[in-house]
XYZ file of C-alpha atoms in Angstrom:
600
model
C -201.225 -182.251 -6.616
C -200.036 -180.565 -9.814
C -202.161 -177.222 -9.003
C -199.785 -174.324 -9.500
C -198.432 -172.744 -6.445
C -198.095 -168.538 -6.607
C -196.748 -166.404 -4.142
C -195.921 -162.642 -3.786
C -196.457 -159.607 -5.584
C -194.456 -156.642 -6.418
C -195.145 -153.782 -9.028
C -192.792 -152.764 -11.675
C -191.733 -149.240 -11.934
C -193.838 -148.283 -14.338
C -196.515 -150.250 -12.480
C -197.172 -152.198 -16.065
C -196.212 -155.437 -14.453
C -196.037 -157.229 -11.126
C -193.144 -159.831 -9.977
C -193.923 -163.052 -8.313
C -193.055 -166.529 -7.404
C -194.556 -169.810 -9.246
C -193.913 -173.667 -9.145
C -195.180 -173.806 -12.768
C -192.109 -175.370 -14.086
C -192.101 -177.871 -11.496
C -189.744 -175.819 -9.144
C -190.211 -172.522 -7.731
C -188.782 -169.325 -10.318
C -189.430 -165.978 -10.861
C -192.413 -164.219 -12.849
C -193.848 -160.987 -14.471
C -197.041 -160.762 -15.317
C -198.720 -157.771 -17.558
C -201.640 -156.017 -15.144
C -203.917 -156.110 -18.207
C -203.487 -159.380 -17.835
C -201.426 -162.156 -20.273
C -198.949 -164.811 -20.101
C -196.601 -164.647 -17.126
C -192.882 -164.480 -18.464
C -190.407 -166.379 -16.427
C -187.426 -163.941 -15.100
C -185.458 -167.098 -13.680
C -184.614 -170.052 -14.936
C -183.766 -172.598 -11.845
C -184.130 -176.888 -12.502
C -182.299 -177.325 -9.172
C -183.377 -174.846 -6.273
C -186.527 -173.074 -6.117
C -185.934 -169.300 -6.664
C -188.373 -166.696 -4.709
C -188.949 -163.210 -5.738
C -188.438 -160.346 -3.561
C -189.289 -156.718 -5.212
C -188.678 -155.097 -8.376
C -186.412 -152.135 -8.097
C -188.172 -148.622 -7.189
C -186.445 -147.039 -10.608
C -185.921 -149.568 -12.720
C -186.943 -153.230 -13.863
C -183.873 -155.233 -12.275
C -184.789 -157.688 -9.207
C -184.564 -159.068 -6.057
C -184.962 -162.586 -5.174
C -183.995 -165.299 -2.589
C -182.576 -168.962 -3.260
C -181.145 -171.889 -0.493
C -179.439 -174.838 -1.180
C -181.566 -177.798 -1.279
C -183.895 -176.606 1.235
C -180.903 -176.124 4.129
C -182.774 -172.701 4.652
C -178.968 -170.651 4.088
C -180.673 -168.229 1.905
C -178.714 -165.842 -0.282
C -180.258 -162.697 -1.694
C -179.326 -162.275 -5.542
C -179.622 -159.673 -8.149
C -180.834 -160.180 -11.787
C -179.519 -157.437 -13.666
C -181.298 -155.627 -16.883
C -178.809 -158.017 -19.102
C -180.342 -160.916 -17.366
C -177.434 -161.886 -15.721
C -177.092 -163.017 -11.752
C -175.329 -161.262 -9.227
C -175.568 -162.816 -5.505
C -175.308 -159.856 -3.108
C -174.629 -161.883 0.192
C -172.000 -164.514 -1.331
C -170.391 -166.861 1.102
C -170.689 -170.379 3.018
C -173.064 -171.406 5.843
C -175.110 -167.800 6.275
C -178.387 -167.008 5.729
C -179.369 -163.654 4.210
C -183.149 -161.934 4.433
C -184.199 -158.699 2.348
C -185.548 -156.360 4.751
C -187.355 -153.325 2.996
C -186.317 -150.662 0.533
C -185.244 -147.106 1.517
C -188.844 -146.235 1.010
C -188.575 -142.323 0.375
C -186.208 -142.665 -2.523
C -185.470 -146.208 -3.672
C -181.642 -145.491 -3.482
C -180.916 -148.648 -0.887
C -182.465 -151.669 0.363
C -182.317 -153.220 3.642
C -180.589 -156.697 4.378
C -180.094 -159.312 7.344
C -177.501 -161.407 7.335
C -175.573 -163.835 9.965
C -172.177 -163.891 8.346
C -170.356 -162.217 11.117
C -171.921 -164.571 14.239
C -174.330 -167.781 12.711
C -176.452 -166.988 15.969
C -177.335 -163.243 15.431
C -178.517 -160.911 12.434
C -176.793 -157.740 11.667
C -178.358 -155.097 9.520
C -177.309 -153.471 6.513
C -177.655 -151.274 4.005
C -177.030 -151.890 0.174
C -176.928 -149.442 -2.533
C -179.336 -149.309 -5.093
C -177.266 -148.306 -7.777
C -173.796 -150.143 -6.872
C -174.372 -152.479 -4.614
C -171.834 -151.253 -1.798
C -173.275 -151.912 1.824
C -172.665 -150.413 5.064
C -173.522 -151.775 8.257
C -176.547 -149.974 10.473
C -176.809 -151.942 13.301
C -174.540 -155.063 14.947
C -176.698 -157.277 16.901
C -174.927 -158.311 20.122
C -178.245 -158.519 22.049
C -180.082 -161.620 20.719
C -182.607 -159.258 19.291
C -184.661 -159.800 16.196
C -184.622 -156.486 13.647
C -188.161 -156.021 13.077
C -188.469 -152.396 11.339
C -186.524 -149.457 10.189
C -187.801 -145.939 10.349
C -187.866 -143.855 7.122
C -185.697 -141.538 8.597
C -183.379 -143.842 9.644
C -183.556 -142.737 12.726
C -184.826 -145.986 14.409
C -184.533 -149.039 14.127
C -187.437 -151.670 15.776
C -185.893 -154.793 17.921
C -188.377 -157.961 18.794
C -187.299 -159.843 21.800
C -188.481 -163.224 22.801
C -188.967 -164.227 26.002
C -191.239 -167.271 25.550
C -193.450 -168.165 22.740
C -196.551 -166.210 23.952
C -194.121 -163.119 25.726
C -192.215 -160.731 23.499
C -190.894 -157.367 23.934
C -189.967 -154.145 21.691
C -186.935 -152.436 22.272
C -186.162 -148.866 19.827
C -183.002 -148.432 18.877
C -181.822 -144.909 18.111
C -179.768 -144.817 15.677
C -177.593 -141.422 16.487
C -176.934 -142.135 20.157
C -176.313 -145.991 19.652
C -179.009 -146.885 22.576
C -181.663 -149.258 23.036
C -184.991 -147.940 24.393
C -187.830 -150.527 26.008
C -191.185 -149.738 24.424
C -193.506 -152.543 25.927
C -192.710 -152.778 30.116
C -195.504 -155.112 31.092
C -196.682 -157.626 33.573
C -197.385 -161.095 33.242
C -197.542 -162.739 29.246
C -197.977 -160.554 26.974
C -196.615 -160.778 23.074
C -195.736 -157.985 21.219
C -194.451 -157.687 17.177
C -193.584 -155.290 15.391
C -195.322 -154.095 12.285
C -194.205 -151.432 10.874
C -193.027 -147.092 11.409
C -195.569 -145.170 10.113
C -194.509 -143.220 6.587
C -193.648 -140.017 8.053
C -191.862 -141.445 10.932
C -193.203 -140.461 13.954
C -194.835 -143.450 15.191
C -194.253 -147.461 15.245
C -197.295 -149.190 14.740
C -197.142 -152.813 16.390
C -199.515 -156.031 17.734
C -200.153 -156.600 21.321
C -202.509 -159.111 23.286
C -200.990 -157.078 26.862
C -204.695 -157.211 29.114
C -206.922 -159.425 26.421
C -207.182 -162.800 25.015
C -206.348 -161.414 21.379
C -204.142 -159.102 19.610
C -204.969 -155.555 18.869
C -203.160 -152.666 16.705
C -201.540 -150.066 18.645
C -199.226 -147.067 17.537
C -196.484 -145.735 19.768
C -195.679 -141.875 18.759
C -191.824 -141.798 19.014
C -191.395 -137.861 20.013
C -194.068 -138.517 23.382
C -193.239 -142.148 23.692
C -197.561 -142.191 24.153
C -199.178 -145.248 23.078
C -202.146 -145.253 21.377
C -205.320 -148.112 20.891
C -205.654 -148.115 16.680
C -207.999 -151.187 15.956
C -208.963 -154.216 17.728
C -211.449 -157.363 16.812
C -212.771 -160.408 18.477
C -209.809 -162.509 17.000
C -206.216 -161.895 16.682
C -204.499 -158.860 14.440
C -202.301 -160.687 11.916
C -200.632 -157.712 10.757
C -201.210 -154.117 9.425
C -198.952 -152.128 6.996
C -199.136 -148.814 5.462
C -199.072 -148.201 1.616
C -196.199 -145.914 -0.301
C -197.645 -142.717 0.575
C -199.706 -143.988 3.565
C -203.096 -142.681 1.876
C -203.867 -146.944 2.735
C -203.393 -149.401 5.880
C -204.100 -152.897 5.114
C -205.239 -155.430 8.458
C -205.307 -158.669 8.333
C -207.743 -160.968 11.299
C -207.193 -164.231 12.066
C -211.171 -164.823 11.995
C -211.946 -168.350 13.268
C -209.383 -169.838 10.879
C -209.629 -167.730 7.915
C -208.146 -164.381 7.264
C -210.348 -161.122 7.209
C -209.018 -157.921 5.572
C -209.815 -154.786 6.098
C -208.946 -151.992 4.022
C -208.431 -148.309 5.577
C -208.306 -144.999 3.730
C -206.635 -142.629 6.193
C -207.114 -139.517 4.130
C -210.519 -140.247 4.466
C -211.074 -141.871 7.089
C -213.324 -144.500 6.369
C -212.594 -148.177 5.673
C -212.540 -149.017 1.943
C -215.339 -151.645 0.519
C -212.892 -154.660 -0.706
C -214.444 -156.301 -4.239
C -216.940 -159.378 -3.484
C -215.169 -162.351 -5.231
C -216.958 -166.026 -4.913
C -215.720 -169.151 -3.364
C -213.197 -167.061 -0.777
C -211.387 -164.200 0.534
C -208.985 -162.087 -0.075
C -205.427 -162.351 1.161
C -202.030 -160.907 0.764
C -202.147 -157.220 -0.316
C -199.753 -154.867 -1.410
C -200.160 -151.500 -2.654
C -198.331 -149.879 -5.950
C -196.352 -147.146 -5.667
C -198.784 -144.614 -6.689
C -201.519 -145.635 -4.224
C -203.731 -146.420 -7.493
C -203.615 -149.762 -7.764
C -203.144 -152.785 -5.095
C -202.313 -156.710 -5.890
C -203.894 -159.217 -3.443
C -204.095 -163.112 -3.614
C -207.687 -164.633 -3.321
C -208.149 -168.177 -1.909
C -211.187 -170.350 -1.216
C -211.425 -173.675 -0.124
C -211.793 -174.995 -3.319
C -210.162 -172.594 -5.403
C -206.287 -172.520 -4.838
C -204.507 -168.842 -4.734
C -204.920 -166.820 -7.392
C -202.977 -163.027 -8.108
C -205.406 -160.224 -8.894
C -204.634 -156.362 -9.315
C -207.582 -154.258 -7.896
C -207.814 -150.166 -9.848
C -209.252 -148.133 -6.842
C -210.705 -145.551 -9.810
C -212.514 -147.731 -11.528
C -213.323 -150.689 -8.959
C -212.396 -153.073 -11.264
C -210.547 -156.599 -10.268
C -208.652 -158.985 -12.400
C -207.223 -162.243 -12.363
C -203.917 -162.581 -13.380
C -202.863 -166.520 -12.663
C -204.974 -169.380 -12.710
C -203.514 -172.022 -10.170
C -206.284 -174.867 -10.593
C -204.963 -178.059 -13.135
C -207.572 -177.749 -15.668
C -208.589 -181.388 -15.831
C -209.688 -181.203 -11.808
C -213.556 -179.697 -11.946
C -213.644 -177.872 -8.733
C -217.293 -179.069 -8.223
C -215.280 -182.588 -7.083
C -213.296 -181.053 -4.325
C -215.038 -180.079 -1.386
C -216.039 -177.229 0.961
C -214.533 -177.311 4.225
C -216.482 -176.560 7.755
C -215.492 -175.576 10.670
C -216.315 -177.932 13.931
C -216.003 -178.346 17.163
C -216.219 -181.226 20.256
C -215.595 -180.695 24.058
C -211.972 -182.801 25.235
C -211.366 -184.484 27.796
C -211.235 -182.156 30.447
C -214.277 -179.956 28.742
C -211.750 -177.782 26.650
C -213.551 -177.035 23.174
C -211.204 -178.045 20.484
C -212.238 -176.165 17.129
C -211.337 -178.033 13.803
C -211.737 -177.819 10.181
C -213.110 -180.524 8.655
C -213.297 -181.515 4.722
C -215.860 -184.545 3.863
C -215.814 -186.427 0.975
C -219.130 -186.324 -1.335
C -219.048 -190.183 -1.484
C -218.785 -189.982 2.588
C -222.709 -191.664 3.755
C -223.799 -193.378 6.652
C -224.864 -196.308 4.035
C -221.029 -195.960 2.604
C -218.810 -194.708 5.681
C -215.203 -193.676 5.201
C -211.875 -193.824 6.668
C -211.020 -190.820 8.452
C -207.479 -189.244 9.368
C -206.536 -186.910 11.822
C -204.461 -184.233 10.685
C -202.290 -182.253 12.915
C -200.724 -178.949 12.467
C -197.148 -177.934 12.441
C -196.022 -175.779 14.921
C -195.563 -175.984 18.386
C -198.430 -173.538 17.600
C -199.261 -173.420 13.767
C -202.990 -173.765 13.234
C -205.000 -175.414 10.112
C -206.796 -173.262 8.127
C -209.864 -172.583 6.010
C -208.033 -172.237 2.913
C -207.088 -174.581 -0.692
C -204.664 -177.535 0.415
C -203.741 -179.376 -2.215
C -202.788 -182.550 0.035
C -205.952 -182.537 2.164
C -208.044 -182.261 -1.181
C -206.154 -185.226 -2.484
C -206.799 -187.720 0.404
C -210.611 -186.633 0.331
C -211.158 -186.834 -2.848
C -210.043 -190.308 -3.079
C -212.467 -191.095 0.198
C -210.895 -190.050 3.230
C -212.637 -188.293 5.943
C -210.003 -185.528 7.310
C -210.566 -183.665 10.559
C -207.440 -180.473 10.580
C -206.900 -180.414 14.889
C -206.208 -177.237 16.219
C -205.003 -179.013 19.453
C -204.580 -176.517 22.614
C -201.706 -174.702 21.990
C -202.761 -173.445 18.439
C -202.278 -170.007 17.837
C -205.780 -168.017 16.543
C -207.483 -169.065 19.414
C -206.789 -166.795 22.200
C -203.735 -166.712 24.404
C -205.008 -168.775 27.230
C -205.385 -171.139 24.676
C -202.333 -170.969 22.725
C -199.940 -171.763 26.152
C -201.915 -174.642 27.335
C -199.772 -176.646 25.461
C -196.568 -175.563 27.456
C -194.516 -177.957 28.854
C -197.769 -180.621 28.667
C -196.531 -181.835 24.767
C -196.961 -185.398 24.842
C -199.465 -185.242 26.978
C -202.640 -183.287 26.899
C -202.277 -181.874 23.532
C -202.333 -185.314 22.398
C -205.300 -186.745 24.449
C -207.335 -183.744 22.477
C -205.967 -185.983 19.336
C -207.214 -188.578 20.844
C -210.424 -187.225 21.725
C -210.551 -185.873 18.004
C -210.789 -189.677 16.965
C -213.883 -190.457 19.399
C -215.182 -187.430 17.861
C -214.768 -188.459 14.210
C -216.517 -192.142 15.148
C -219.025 -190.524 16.203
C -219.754 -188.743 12.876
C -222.559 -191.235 10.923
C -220.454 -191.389 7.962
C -217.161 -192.246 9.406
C -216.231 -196.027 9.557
C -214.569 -195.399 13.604
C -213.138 -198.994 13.034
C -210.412 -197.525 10.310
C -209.004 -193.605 11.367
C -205.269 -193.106 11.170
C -202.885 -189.783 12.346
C -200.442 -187.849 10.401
C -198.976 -184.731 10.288
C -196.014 -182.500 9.155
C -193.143 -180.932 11.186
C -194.840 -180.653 14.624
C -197.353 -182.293 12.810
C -195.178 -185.493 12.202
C -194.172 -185.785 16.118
C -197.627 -186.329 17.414
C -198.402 -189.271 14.973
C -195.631 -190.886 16.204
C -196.400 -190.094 19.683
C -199.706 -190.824 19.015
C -198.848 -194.513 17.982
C -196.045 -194.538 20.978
C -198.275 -193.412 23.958
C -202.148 -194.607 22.637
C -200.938 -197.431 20.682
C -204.407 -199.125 20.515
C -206.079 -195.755 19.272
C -205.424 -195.116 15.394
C -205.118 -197.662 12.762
C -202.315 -196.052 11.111
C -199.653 -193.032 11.405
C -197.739 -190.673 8.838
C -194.781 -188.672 10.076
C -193.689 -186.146 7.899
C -190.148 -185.018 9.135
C -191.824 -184.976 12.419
C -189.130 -185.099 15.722
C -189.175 -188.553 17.573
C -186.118 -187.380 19.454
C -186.669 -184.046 21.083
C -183.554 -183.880 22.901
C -181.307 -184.178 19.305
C -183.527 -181.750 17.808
C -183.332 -178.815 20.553
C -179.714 -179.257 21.068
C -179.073 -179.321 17.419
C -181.333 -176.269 16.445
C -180.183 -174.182 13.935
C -177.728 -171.464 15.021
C -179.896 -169.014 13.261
C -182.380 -169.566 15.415
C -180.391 -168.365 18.750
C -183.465 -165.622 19.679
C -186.052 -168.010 19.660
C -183.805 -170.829 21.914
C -185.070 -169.512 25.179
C -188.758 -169.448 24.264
C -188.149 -172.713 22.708
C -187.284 -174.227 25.913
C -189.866 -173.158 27.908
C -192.012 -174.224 25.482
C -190.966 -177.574 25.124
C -188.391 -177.891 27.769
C -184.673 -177.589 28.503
C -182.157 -180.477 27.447
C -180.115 -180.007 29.959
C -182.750 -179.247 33.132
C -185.058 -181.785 31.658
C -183.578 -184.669 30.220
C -186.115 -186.728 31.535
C -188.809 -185.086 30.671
C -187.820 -184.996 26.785
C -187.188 -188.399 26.990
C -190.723 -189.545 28.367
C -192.158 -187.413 25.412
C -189.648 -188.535 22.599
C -191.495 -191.309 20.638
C -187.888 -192.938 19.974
C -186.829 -194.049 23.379
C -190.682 -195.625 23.151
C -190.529 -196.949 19.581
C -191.181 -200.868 21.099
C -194.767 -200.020 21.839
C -195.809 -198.894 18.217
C -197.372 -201.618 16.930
C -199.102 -199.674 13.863
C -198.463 -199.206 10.571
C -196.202 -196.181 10.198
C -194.924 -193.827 6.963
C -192.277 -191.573 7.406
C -191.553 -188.529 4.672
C -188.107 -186.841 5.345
C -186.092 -184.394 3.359
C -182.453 -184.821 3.519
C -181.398 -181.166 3.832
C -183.858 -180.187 6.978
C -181.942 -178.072 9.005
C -184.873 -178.217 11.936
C -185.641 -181.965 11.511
C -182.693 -183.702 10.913
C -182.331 -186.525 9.042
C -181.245 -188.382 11.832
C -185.076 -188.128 13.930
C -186.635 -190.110 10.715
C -183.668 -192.685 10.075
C -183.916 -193.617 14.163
C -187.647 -193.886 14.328
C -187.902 -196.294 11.524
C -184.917 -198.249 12.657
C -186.366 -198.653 16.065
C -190.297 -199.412 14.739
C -188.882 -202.271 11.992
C -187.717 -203.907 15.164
C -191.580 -204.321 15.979
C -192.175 -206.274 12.698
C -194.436 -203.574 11.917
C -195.164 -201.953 8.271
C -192.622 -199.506 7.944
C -192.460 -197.194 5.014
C -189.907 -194.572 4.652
C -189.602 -192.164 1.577
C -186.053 -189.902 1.837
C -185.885 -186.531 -0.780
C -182.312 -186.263 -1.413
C -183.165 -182.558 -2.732
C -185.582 -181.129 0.080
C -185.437 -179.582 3.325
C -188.557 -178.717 6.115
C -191.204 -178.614 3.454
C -192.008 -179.327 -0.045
C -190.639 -176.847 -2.529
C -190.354 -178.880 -5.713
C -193.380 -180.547 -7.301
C -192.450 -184.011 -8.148
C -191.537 -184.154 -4.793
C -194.829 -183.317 -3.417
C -196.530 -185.290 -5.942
C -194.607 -188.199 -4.949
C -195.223 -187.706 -0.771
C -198.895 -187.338 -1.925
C -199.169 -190.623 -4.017
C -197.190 -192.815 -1.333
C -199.476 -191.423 1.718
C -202.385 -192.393 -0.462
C -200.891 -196.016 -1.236
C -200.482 -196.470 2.067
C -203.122 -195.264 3.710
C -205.273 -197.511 1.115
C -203.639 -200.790 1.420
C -203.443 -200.468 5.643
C -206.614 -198.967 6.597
C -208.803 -198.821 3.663
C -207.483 -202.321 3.224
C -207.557 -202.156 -1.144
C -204.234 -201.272 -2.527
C -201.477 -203.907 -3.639
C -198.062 -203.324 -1.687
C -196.160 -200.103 -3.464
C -192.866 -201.369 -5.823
C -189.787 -200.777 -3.680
């Protein structure tokens, strides 16, 4: 649990140094880091909130970065001047604030969201580079999402949600103050933006309109033609252009780990990416001269890691080292990727980590782990957490439960309006499948999850309260009524898809309430951990405090763990450290039976 977490990457001017984000000090802060290689010097200093990096000015070495309030997700974008000191560019209570691209052809203004003027909706504006004074571009009245802003200035790209797996683009022009509907279309079909081409004659976005999966296609803005780019077998997580557009990085979604290819347009050939051990690459940006790119390499067993790539030369090196140095990555394990048939026939792929010590003379416990979401998906990638619980002897089996995005889109809206209920019985299914593994003890498998996650333990040990030994919530919902009446403001364009996802509060009280582990907390009859951090703004506090409340009445095991100074997610170390340590106590004392109660 004390591997160090790094995170974005953004050249200096000079293109001597790149900017990023580390949990090194315990908390997130800012970094720079010499491309030769060295020690990373930190540019902020924050014990209290963690502190994300955003870009180094085009001209000079002053920088951007974000910072919230506990993890309450109102995030402010601040300047650190070239004397060191902080200047917070979007001051004010209760809004959130998102950088949103620099004036790419000269670096004299940056782009920046903000909800100050309605909580529910994001206006656009634009900040000076040199003085800071803003003007507004574009006042969102239309529940629209800003997704992209032409180089020109001309346009401006809108994403519109109708439901989670159908999305529209609308153009705004800029001059004539009117929207324009790119993406007319029949049936579900999602489409995101990704970004105007350098010139600025075409938008370049992600569609799944006619297939399963989501391919690259350019609209030309002076024809309004659209154009076929690049497709795969699996879904098109993004593309973006480089400075000059000489590059265009794509990223697949290949069977749970992410594929890039790299694409010289000059040339017109795809460029060979270096061949690094133990993983893939991840995460690239491109300097401002085109000579140089950073990426982020990950492997199961090797956490992320920041390397700058010389496209001269060929040359690639490592610039952070995440691993702790005592763990020898030989103990840690290689994950695989598996699959079993559900109930109904529906294959349910997984990924799957195995402990060494795991035989079928010495079976293990096992856990089923379950995603965040509605719609996140595990990975083939370094977590820290699942590690942990292998290493000490856990079997754990990462669901992609229908409804998962990566998968296909038939796939990904099974799930709709069925949470509760088939989504979980592939859960369910997931534990036959594990006891049927020859070195899994099927007499001892527990649930847990995060977020999403965290909701179908508990409805796990609500509605199949004779199937797992155990369950971990992690501010999961057990009240789904509370939680999508009390969304966030901020999240007023995604309400709408939201309901039809999971269902309306008002339309279908009901409903919620035969899926809401709360109003069916007399039935669990497991032991149950809850994680919750006080400042979620999704999860409120409220969904764990009820739960265990309720579950207590049962005389069953409760645990519950409270973070005074977190939010959805883990963004300080001790913090994490401490959510690993107590899911391990617990899982060993109830269902591998060999740990002495934890000191209250």
């Amino acid at each position: 649990m004390a591997t160090t977490d790094f995170e974005g990457a953004s050249f200096s001017p000079d293109e001597k140094k790149i900017l990023f984000s580390s949990n090194g000090s315990g908390i997130f802060n800012a970094y720079s880091v010499p491309v030769k290689g060295g020690t990373p010097t930190p540019l902020t200093q924050s014990k209290t909130d963690s502190t994300f990096a955003v870009s180094y000015f085009p001209k000079d070495e002053r920088i951007l970065y974000t910072r919230d309030q506990g993890g309450n997700e109102n995030s402010h974008l601040y300047v650190r001047g070239l004397d060191g000191k902080e200047k917070d560019l979007t001051p004010g209570d209760n809004l959130k604030a998102l950088f949103a691209g620099w004036k790419e052809d000269d670096g004299s203004a940056f782009y920046v969201l903000s909800n100050e003027r309605d909580a529910r909706f994001f206006d656009l504006y634009k900040y000076g580079a040199k003085t800071y004074e803003r003007t507004l571009l574009y006042q969102n009245e239309g529940n629209y999402m800003v997704a992209g802003i032409s180089r020109d200035e001309k346009w401006i790209a809108l994403g519109k949600a109708q439901t989670t797996a159908d999305s529209d683009i609308y153009l705004y022009d800029v001059a004539k103050k009117e929207h324009k509907h790119i993406t007319a279309h029949e049936g579900i079909a999602n489409h995101s933006v990704s970004e105007f081409d350098p010139d600025s004659t075409a938008l370049y976005f992600l569609t799944d309109e006619g297939s399963e999966f989501s391919r690259v296609v350019r609209y030309v803005l002076a024809t309004g033609k659209q154009e076929e780019v690049e497709r795969a077998n699996w879904d098109i997580l993004y593309t973006s252009f480089s400075k000059k557009g000489t590059y265009r990085v794509t990223a697949i979604n290949e069977d749970g780990h992410t594929v890039i290819r790299l694409h010289n347009m000059k040339a017109g050939k795809q460029v060979v990416l270096p061949q690094i051990p133990e993983g893939g690459i991840t995460s690239v940006s491109f300097a401002p001269s085109e000579k140089r790119m950073a990426f982020y390499h990950v492997g199961d067993r090797s956490p992320s890691n920041l390397y700058v790539y010389e496209f001269a030369t060929g040359k690639a090196t490592r610039l952070t080292h995440a691993l702790n140095p005592e763990i020898d990555p030989e103990d840690l394990v290689d994950t695989q990727v598996v699959r079993f048939k559900s109930f109904d026939g529906l294959e349910i792929p997984n990924i799957l980590f195995k402990p060494h010590q795991a035989t079928p003379e010495n079976k293990s416990p096992a856990i089923v782990w379950v995603h965040g979401g509605p719609g996140g998906q595990t990975r083939k990638s370094y977590s820290a957490m699942l590690q942990y619980l292998t290493n000490h002897g856990y079997v754990v089996l990462g669901i992609n439960n229908r409804g998962s995005s990566g998968y296909g889109k038939t796939f990904f809206t099974a799930d709709d309006q069925k949470h509760g209920r088939e989504p979980l019985r592939d859960c369910v299914e997931a534990k036959k499948y594990l006891a049927s593994l020859p070195y899994v003890d099927g007499s001892r498998i527990g649930i847990a999850g995060g977020s999403y996650g965290g909701y179908m333990a508990l409805a796990a040990l609500a509605f199949h309260p004779d199937t797992f030994n155990v369950g971990v919530d992690i501010f999961g919902v057990s009240n789904w009524l509370r939680t999508l009446q009390g969304m966030p403001a901020d999240w007023e364009a995604f309400r709408a898809a939201l309901y039809q996802e999971m269902g309306d509060p008002v339309k279908q009280e009901q409903m919620l309430k035969d899926i809401s582990p709360l109003f069916h907390a007399a039935k669990i009859q497991k032991p149950l951990l809850v994680i919750q951090g006080a400042n979620d703004p999704r999860v409120l506090q409220a969904e764990s405090d009820d739960i265990v409340a309720a579950v207590k009445k049962n005389n069953v095991p409760v645990e519950y763990v409270v973070f005074p100074d977190e939010g959805h997610g883990f963004t300080k170390t001790k913090n994490e450290v401490e959510a690993g340590s107590r899911m391990l106590q617990f899982l060993d004392r109830y269902l591998k039976g060999s740990s002495p109660a934890p000191a209250n």
